[in-house]
Amino acid sequence: MDSKFDVIVIGSGPGGYVCAIRCSQLGLKTACVESRPTLGGTCLNVGCIPSKSLLNSSAMYQKTQKEFNNLGIEISNAKINLSKMMSNKDRSVLTLTKGVEFLFKKNKITHLKGKGYISSKGTVTVEDQSGKKNNYTAKNIVIATGSITSSIPGIKIDEKNVVSSTGALSFDKIPKDLTVIGGGYIGLELSSVWSRLGANVTVVEYLDHIIPGMDQDISEEFKKILTKQGINFKLDSKVTGVKTVRNEVIIDLINNKNKKAEQIKSDKVLVAIGRKANLGEDISKSGILLDQQKKIKVNDKFETSIKNVYAIGDVIAKGPMLAHKAEDEGIAVAEIISGQAGHVNYDVIPSVIYTSPEVASVGKTEKQLKMENIKYKIGKFPFLANSRAKVNNQTEGFVKIIVDEKTDKVLGVSIISAVAGTMIAELALAMEFGASSEDIARTCHAHPTHSEAVKEAALAVDKRPIHFLIFKNDKKSNDPSSWFWQKNSPINTTNPKTLT
Ligand code: NAI
C-alpha cells in the first residue's frame, strides 16, 4: 500500500469523512484513519443516526397508543418487540456506514484501519487491533477525532447500569425507572425514547431550566410539553453521587436552592452532561497546543500550533458540537489546504432536538442580543393557528423570529413544531442571504404547510399576521398561547377557530 499522501485525515466522523471526500474531489491524494471497525464516527455508529432510528420507532409506537384511535384507526394489541427495534436500528447504521465505505472507494480514498496519531512531523502512525504499527507520511494532517462523553467526578460509567448515550441506545429491556442526568440534547432525546416505550423517566438538571443555550420561552414551553408527555423533571439539582447496589442504582442529589438532599432509585442511569474533546495521550507529545477548554487551539484557517496540521469538529472550541458544523468545517479545511478560500459562517448553524415535537433554532437568542446590546423586535406565530398543523393534530409549539429593530434583518429564529428540524433550513438560508422579516413575509409559502407559520411569524414582527390576532395587552406572559390573542377575542385558546 502507498504510504505517502497529500492529506491524512484522522477520524472518519461527519467532519473527517466529509473532509476526505472534499480533499479527493479537489485532486488531493487522501487517506482517512479510523479506529472503529466501521466508518462514520460517533454520529453514524452510536450517536445521531441510531438515536433517530429509536426516536422514530418509539414515536410510531406512541402514535398507536395515543393518536391512531382519534384518527379512526383502531389497533388492538400493539406490542413492542425491542430486539426487532434494535435490529432495525443496527441495520440502518450498517447501511449508512457501508455507504461511507462506498463513497471512499469511489473517491479513491485510502481507508487506514486502526488508531492513528501524529508520531513525528508529517508522519501518522496507525496501530491496528493486533498492535501492529505502520507509518504514513502526509503534506497535511487533519485531526477530526470528535468527542467523548463527560462524566461527573466520582461517577463511573459502566455501560450496564450507569450508561452514556452509547449504552442507552442498546438496553436489552425497557427500564422500569430511568434517571437521566442532564437536560440537554442527548438527555431529552433519549428520555423521549424510553418514556414512550414505557419507562418512568426522571431528568435531573443542574440549572433551573432545560436546554441551556436555547431561547428561554422555547425552553419553558418545551419543558411543559415534555412534562405533559410524562417525563419528570428535577431542575436546580446537583447530583452528588451514584452507587449501584445489586441491580439498583441510587442517585443522591441536592437542591441548589433549598439545599434539601434527596435520593432517587432507578434501574438505569444515563449520564448526559455534555461531551469533551477526544484527544489521545499522544497529543501533548505532538506539541499541539490546547486552549482553556482542553480543545485544540486553531486559527481562522483551522491551523493548529503546528504547521500543516489542522483540526476540525468537536475537538476545537469554535461553534457548537454538532455533526453538520463539523461537516462544513471539513469542506472548508479541504478547500483551504488546496489553496481556496474555505469558510464557515458560525452565525448561521442550525441546531435541532429530534423529540416530538422537535425543537430547532438558528442564530442568536434574546439573551445573547441583550448581552450584546442589540435592540430587536420579535414576531411569533403559534401552530394552533396553522391549518396543516391543525389537521395533523400537531398544534403544539410556535415560530419565533427575532429581527434587528432598525434594519429588520433576521438575527435568530426558534421553532417548536412536529417538523421544526426540517423547517429551520428555510431560516438558515434566509439568514445566510441576510434576509429581513419583510423578505420572508413577501415570499409565497405553499398552503397548507407548517412553513406558513414562518411567513406568519415574519408578518407578526410588524403586527400583521393574517390568521391570528395580536394580543393587545402587552403583559409579559410565559404562556405562548396568550401572547397572540387579542383581549376579548372571540377565539378561545383551548379550542381555537382559525381561518384558513
Ligand atoms: P448538552 O450540553 O446538550 O446538555 C448537558 C446538560 O447537562 C446541560 O443542560 C447541563 O446544564 C447539564 N449538566 C451538566 N452537568 C450536570 C450535572 N452535574 N448534573 C446535572 N446536570 C448537569 O450535552 P449532551 O446532551 O450530553 O450532548 C452532548 C453534545 O452532543 C452536545 O454538544 C450536543 O450539541 C450534541 N448532540 C446533538 C444532538 C442533536 O443535534 N440533535 C443530539 C445529541 C447530542
XYZ file of C-alpha atoms and ligand atoms in Angstrom:
544
model
C 0.000 0.000 0.000
C 1.177 3.510 -0.807
C 2.354 5.340 2.296
C 2.695 8.923 1.023
C -0.329 11.221 0.881
C -1.199 14.857 0.324
C -3.674 14.691 3.213
C -4.265 12.226 6.048
C -7.470 12.807 7.980
C -7.534 11.241 11.459
C -11.116 10.248 12.279
C -13.981 9.343 9.934
C -16.928 11.056 11.641
C -19.022 13.621 9.735
C -16.111 16.102 9.950
C -13.402 13.653 8.883
C -15.113 11.659 6.135
C -16.624 14.755 4.501
C -13.198 16.433 4.623
C -11.611 13.344 2.989
C -14.199 13.319 0.176
C -13.780 17.050 -0.498
C -9.958 16.666 -0.487
C -10.275 13.881 -3.047
C -12.672 15.956 -5.198
C -10.015 18.679 -5.192
C -7.406 16.259 -6.559
C -5.514 15.630 -3.315
C -4.249 12.130 -2.604
C -6.122 11.349 0.589
C -6.202 8.771 3.372
C -8.521 8.601 6.369
C -7.671 6.728 9.579
C -10.421 5.144 11.671
C -10.107 3.049 14.834
C -13.714 1.778 14.864
C -14.474 -1.258 12.693
C -16.901 0.861 10.637
C -16.665 4.376 9.190
C -18.886 7.317 10.188
C -17.698 8.105 13.722
C -19.899 8.618 16.767
C -22.676 10.221 14.705
C -23.320 7.240 12.445
C -22.372 4.422 14.820
C -23.537 5.458 18.298
C -24.992 8.962 18.025
C -27.252 10.917 15.698
C -28.273 8.018 13.452
C -29.145 5.192 15.891
C -30.868 7.687 18.209
C -33.035 8.922 15.334
C -33.969 5.337 14.492
C -35.143 4.699 18.076
C -36.871 8.090 18.176
C -38.767 7.184 15.022
C -39.744 3.670 16.176
C -40.802 4.814 19.644
C -42.811 7.717 18.161
C -44.634 5.240 15.885
C -45.445 3.052 18.884
C -46.706 6.052 20.808
C -48.971 7.001 17.919
C -50.594 3.564 18.085
C -51.236 4.158 21.790
C -52.258 7.798 21.829
C -53.151 9.106 18.398
C -54.424 6.498 15.987
C -57.722 5.953 17.770
C -58.644 9.634 17.326
C -57.908 9.346 13.616
C -60.316 6.452 13.261
C -57.630 3.798 13.120
C -58.231 1.173 15.741
C -55.291 -1.008 16.635
C -55.535 -3.569 19.344
C -52.595 -5.295 20.922
C -49.783 -3.140 19.524
C -46.716 -4.631 21.172
C -43.093 -3.621 21.437
C -40.509 -6.091 20.190
C -37.388 -4.378 21.499
C -34.910 -6.720 19.889
C -36.541 -6.162 16.456
C -36.497 -2.407 17.086
C -32.777 -2.648 17.889
C -32.104 -4.802 14.798
C -33.847 -2.226 12.620
C -31.627 0.470 14.168
C -28.494 -1.634 13.633
C -29.463 -2.287 10.007
C -29.857 1.445 9.328
C -26.490 2.133 10.937
C -24.814 -0.618 8.895
C -26.323 0.617 5.617
C -25.107 4.140 6.264
C -21.605 3.160 7.386
C -21.342 0.944 4.281
C -22.469 3.983 2.295
C -19.455 5.952 3.551
C -17.196 2.990 2.681
C -18.639 3.016 -0.855
C -18.038 6.777 -1.140
C -14.424 6.252 -0.025
C -13.904 3.617 -2.725
C -15.495 5.734 -5.464
C -13.429 8.756 -4.424
C -10.231 6.660 -4.220
C -9.689 7.492 -0.556
C -7.414 5.069 1.310
C -9.093 3.769 4.455
C -6.398 3.165 7.084
C -7.753 0.839 9.775
C -6.531 1.379 13.324
C -5.781 4.098 15.856
C -3.918 6.993 14.256
C -1.687 9.557 15.898
C 0.954 12.049 14.822
C 4.257 10.395 15.714
C 6.606 12.967 14.174
C 6.456 15.910 11.775
C 4.342 14.905 8.780
C 4.008 11.288 9.963
C 0.907 9.494 11.146
C 1.357 6.145 12.856
C -1.562 3.744 12.605
C -1.791 0.962 15.179
C -4.135 -1.844 14.190
C -6.095 -4.140 16.531
C -3.250 -6.636 16.763
C -0.906 -3.859 17.923
C 0.991 -3.702 14.606
C 2.168 -0.193 13.750
C 2.559 1.337 10.280
C 3.820 4.806 9.418
C 2.357 7.039 6.709
C 3.530 10.470 5.646
C 1.404 13.423 4.558
C 1.966 17.026 3.499
C -1.127 17.928 5.537
C -2.794 16.256 8.517
C -6.359 16.983 9.665
C -7.349 15.969 13.208
C -11.065 15.134 13.327
C -11.207 12.770 16.292
C -14.509 14.104 17.685
C -15.640 13.903 21.281
C -16.344 11.500 24.134
C -18.881 11.557 26.975
C -18.045 13.690 30.012
C -18.841 12.266 33.413
C -19.254 13.669 36.886
C -16.160 13.158 39.063
C -16.591 10.004 41.116
C -19.295 8.563 38.868
C -18.170 5.601 36.824
C -19.977 4.847 33.587
C -20.124 1.018 33.342
C -22.429 0.984 30.246
C -24.607 -1.508 32.127
C -26.497 0.264 34.882
C -24.828 3.664 34.634
C -24.644 4.403 30.931
C -23.612 7.037 28.427
C -25.688 7.623 25.298
C -23.963 4.557 23.787
C -25.386 2.235 26.452
C -28.793 3.933 26.372
C -29.057 3.150 22.653
C -28.905 -0.570 23.263
C -30.683 -1.513 26.502
C -31.804 -5.126 26.160
C -35.014 -4.434 28.036
C -37.092 -1.377 28.750
C -36.029 0.046 32.116
C -38.803 0.406 34.673
C -37.211 3.567 36.052
C -34.632 5.588 34.164
C -32.881 8.604 35.650
C -31.252 10.932 33.174
C -28.570 13.315 34.415
C -28.564 16.384 32.149
C -31.480 18.120 30.425
C -29.671 18.834 27.155
C -29.896 17.368 23.649
C -28.923 13.772 24.457
C -30.769 13.647 27.763
C -34.072 14.800 26.303
C -33.950 12.760 23.089
C -33.223 9.533 24.961
C -35.707 10.417 27.732
C -38.334 10.642 24.990
C -37.387 7.256 23.515
C -37.580 5.310 26.784
C -40.528 7.199 28.211
C -42.546 6.450 25.041
C -41.632 2.791 25.360
C -42.936 2.737 28.944
C -40.080 3.692 31.288
C -40.719 6.068 34.150
C -38.176 8.780 33.300
C -36.799 11.492 35.597
C -34.446 14.153 34.256
C -32.109 15.750 36.800
C -30.753 19.097 35.572
C -28.229 21.273 37.383
C -29.608 24.560 36.049
C -33.103 25.957 36.690
C -34.086 25.318 33.055
C -33.584 22.681 30.368
C -31.780 23.057 27.000
C -29.458 25.877 28.081
C -28.393 27.947 25.106
C -31.847 27.984 23.527
C -34.286 30.884 23.948
C -35.898 30.973 27.385
C -39.505 30.804 26.187
C -38.625 27.825 23.968
C -37.054 26.090 26.961
C -40.111 26.789 29.158
C -42.641 25.698 26.557
C -40.631 22.579 25.727
C -40.464 21.563 29.386
C -44.239 21.978 29.666
C -44.770 19.744 26.629
C -42.380 17.037 27.864
C -43.956 17.123 31.342
C -47.360 16.605 29.722
C -45.865 13.601 27.924
C -44.989 12.078 31.301
C -41.313 12.961 31.777
C -40.473 14.108 35.342
C -38.036 16.951 35.921
C -35.859 17.823 38.891
C -34.329 21.165 37.991
C -31.781 23.133 40.006
C -30.465 19.822 41.300
C -26.900 18.687 41.697
C -26.072 15.001 41.577
C -23.621 14.279 44.396
C -23.244 10.543 43.994
C -24.371 7.473 42.108
C -23.931 3.990 43.511
C -25.074 0.614 42.281
C -26.421 -1.800 44.871
C -27.114 -5.172 43.268
C -29.078 -4.188 40.172
C -30.415 -0.927 41.509
C -28.776 2.459 41.119
C -29.129 5.023 43.890
C -28.708 8.632 42.862
C -28.020 11.251 45.521
C -28.945 14.811 44.691
C -29.134 18.096 46.428
C -31.391 21.015 45.532
C -29.239 24.043 44.707
C -31.742 26.495 46.226
C -33.105 24.923 49.421
C -30.125 22.553 49.894
C -32.543 19.663 50.513
C -30.979 16.274 49.864
C -32.907 13.607 48.003
C -32.398 10.062 46.772
C -33.801 8.534 43.588
C -33.706 4.806 42.915
C -33.563 3.617 39.351
C -32.725 0.532 37.385
C -30.709 2.583 34.880
C -28.958 5.967 34.916
C -27.980 7.863 31.789
C -25.192 10.418 32.193
C -25.710 13.136 29.550
C -23.944 16.191 30.917
C -22.043 17.099 27.768
C -19.078 15.843 25.793
C -15.357 16.626 25.745
C -12.736 16.586 23.007
C -11.434 13.117 22.164
C -7.689 13.615 22.356
C -5.287 10.720 22.803
C -2.489 10.844 25.371
C -0.138 11.435 22.446
C -1.495 14.916 21.816
C 0.796 16.534 24.401
C 3.830 14.734 22.917
C 2.970 16.040 19.456
C 3.372 19.657 20.651
C -0.127 20.720 19.584
C -1.365 23.450 21.903
C -4.730 23.220 23.657
C -6.984 26.038 24.883
C -8.605 26.512 28.303
C -11.422 24.117 27.403
C -8.843 21.390 26.666
C -9.681 21.580 22.980
C -7.235 22.068 20.122
C -6.305 25.690 19.557
C -6.838 26.739 15.918
C -6.759 29.981 13.951
C -9.287 31.148 11.336
C -7.876 28.648 8.854
C -8.208 25.677 11.263
C -4.404 25.597 11.567
C -3.108 24.236 14.879
C 0.115 25.409 16.523
C 1.973 23.019 14.211
C 2.380 23.909 10.554
C 0.309 21.821 8.130
C -1.650 20.211 10.958
C -5.311 21.255 11.062
C -8.197 20.431 13.426
C -11.976 20.477 12.899
C -15.242 19.396 14.543
C -15.748 18.606 18.224
C -12.005 18.768 19.009
C -11.992 22.561 18.517
C -13.853 25.157 20.562
C -15.357 27.087 17.631
C -19.108 26.616 17.129
C -21.428 24.025 18.673
C -20.545 20.301 18.929
C -22.771 19.313 16.031
C -22.233 16.919 13.126
C -23.221 19.448 10.447
C -20.849 22.085 11.857
C -18.038 19.522 11.609
C -19.072 18.686 8.019
C -18.908 22.327 6.982
C -15.510 22.685 8.645
C -14.343 19.526 6.840
C -15.217 21.085 3.493
C -13.695 24.446 4.442
C -10.372 22.963 5.571
C -10.094 20.806 2.415
C -10.572 23.957 0.325
C -8.056 25.908 2.430
C -5.466 23.114 2.015
C -5.929 23.221 -1.750
C -5.472 27.000 -1.826
C -9.112 28.061 -1.953
C -10.999 30.314 0.477
C -12.793 27.805 2.709
C -15.205 29.407 5.133
C -17.833 28.558 7.782
C -20.487 31.041 8.895
C -20.710 30.346 12.624
C -23.624 32.796 12.998
C -25.886 30.517 10.977
C -25.559 26.978 12.312
C -28.949 25.412 12.982
C -29.486 23.073 15.907
C -32.288 20.572 16.297
C -33.619 18.372 19.093
C -35.426 15.454 17.474
C -38.165 14.937 20.040
C -41.924 15.176 19.385
C -42.451 17.995 18.746
C -38.993 18.896 17.502
C -37.138 21.970 18.696
C -34.934 23.896 16.288
C -33.058 27.152 16.366
C -30.613 29.190 14.355
C -28.801 32.452 15.098
C -28.994 34.462 18.286
C -31.267 34.202 21.298
C -32.859 37.165 23.093
C -30.388 36.694 25.949
C -27.385 36.921 23.610
C -28.757 40.034 21.915
C -29.356 41.711 25.280
C -25.778 40.919 26.283
C -24.542 42.398 23.001
C -26.745 45.465 23.487
C -28.535 44.931 20.197
C -32.106 46.239 20.005
C -34.556 43.781 18.463
C -38.190 43.106 17.598
C -39.984 39.761 17.798
C -42.665 38.075 15.685
C -44.327 34.903 16.954
C -46.911 32.624 15.475
C -48.446 29.563 17.162
C -49.169 26.282 15.393
C -52.614 26.446 16.985
C -53.450 28.753 14.104
C -51.702 26.858 11.319
C -54.144 24.827 9.259
C -51.804 21.940 8.383
C -50.702 21.552 11.999
C -54.356 21.621 12.970
C -55.474 18.849 10.591
C -52.468 16.752 11.620
C -53.251 17.269 15.333
C -49.797 18.858 15.756
C -50.745 22.208 17.245
C -48.089 22.382 19.958
C -45.374 24.995 19.623
C -44.704 28.200 17.757
C -42.296 30.048 15.469
C -40.346 32.942 16.943
C -38.399 35.288 14.699
C -36.083 37.908 16.179
C -35.041 40.810 13.942
C -32.861 43.877 14.277
C -35.096 46.734 15.463
C -33.717 49.203 12.904
C -32.772 47.153 9.843
C -35.332 44.309 10.149
C -32.519 41.799 9.416
C -33.305 38.350 10.839
C -30.955 37.678 13.780
C -32.364 34.482 15.219
C -35.230 32.021 14.897
C -36.562 29.320 17.210
C -39.268 26.813 16.392
C -41.134 24.160 18.337
C -43.079 22.045 15.865
C -43.590 18.478 14.688
C -41.317 19.312 11.742
C -39.142 22.083 13.218
C -35.921 20.328 12.145
C -36.951 20.492 8.501
C -38.450 23.966 8.745
C -35.314 25.568 10.210
C -33.429 25.118 6.892
C -35.524 27.878 5.304
C -34.496 30.260 8.050
C -30.821 29.288 7.875
C -30.911 30.007 4.139
C -32.730 33.296 4.708
C -30.123 34.336 7.277
C -27.247 33.251 5.025
C -28.614 35.693 2.435
C -29.056 38.415 5.075
C -32.865 38.373 4.763
C -35.211 40.710 6.603
C -38.554 39.636 8.063
C -40.105 41.619 5.195
C -38.287 39.329 2.700
C -39.732 36.234 4.390
C -43.174 37.805 4.651
C -43.157 38.561 0.897
C -42.103 35.028 -0.034
C -45.002 32.855 -1.165
C -45.298 29.796 1.118
C -47.300 26.779 -0.037
C -50.690 26.177 1.592
C -51.373 24.157 3.654
C -47.926 23.648 5.200
C -46.344 24.083 8.612
C -43.993 26.535 6.876
C -46.783 29.069 6.547
C -46.235 29.689 10.265
C -42.797 31.076 9.345
C -44.339 33.602 6.969
C -46.949 34.482 9.589
C -44.279 34.962 12.296
C -42.453 37.268 9.868
C -45.709 39.207 9.365
C -46.162 39.257 13.152
C -42.882 41.202 13.514
C -44.862 44.043 12.003
C -48.017 43.079 13.948
C -49.904 41.968 10.825
C -50.306 38.175 10.847
C -53.304 37.121 8.779
C -54.570 34.073 10.621
C -54.171 35.322 14.136
C -54.973 38.269 16.314
C -52.214 40.023 18.181
C -52.577 40.193 21.930
C -53.015 43.897 22.548
C -52.418 43.880 26.270
C -48.626 43.778 26.291
C -48.341 41.991 29.611
C -45.342 39.655 29.569
C -46.516 36.133 29.941
C -44.715 32.849 29.685
C -47.706 31.117 28.228
C -47.264 31.269 24.443
C -50.959 30.694 23.849
C -51.717 34.053 25.452
C -49.135 36.051 23.512
C -51.070 36.122 20.333
C -54.611 36.614 21.417
C -56.414 39.915 21.466
C -58.149 40.589 24.729
C -61.830 39.641 24.466
C -61.011 37.745 21.295
C -63.932 35.581 20.211
C -61.424 32.813 19.555
C -60.710 30.755 22.597
C -57.216 29.450 23.094
C -58.124 25.923 24.077
C -60.359 25.453 21.072
C -59.260 27.992 18.502
C -61.148 28.547 15.297
C -58.534 29.503 12.787
C -59.220 30.996 9.402
C -57.754 29.029 6.542
P -25.663 19.288 26.448
O -24.575 20.258 26.635
O -26.660 19.474 25.371
O -26.511 19.178 27.815
C -25.922 18.817 29.033
C -26.853 19.243 30.164
O -26.369 18.700 31.375
C -26.908 20.751 30.362
O -28.253 21.137 30.460
C -26.160 20.979 31.663
O -26.633 22.096 32.389
C -26.449 19.677 32.391
N -25.481 19.313 33.395
C -24.126 19.487 33.355
N -23.562 18.995 34.473
C -24.569 18.494 35.236
C -24.631 17.827 36.494
N -23.516 17.583 37.185
N -25.835 17.465 36.995
C -26.975 17.714 36.277
N -26.977 18.337 35.076
C -25.787 18.707 34.550
O -24.929 17.866 26.364
P -25.438 16.457 25.882
O -26.917 16.365 25.931
O -24.652 15.462 26.670
O -24.975 16.425 24.386
C -23.573 16.476 24.075
C -23.324 17.108 22.749
O -23.840 16.322 21.710
C -23.968 18.466 22.689
O -22.970 19.404 22.437
C -24.941 18.390 21.548
O -24.787 19.516 20.732
C -24.563 17.119 20.798
N -25.770 16.413 20.399
C -26.570 16.935 19.447
C -27.726 16.305 19.079
C -28.570 16.914 18.039
O -28.102 17.731 17.278
N -29.853 16.572 17.974
C -28.158 15.048 19.689
C -27.252 14.608 20.696
C -26.115 15.268 21.014
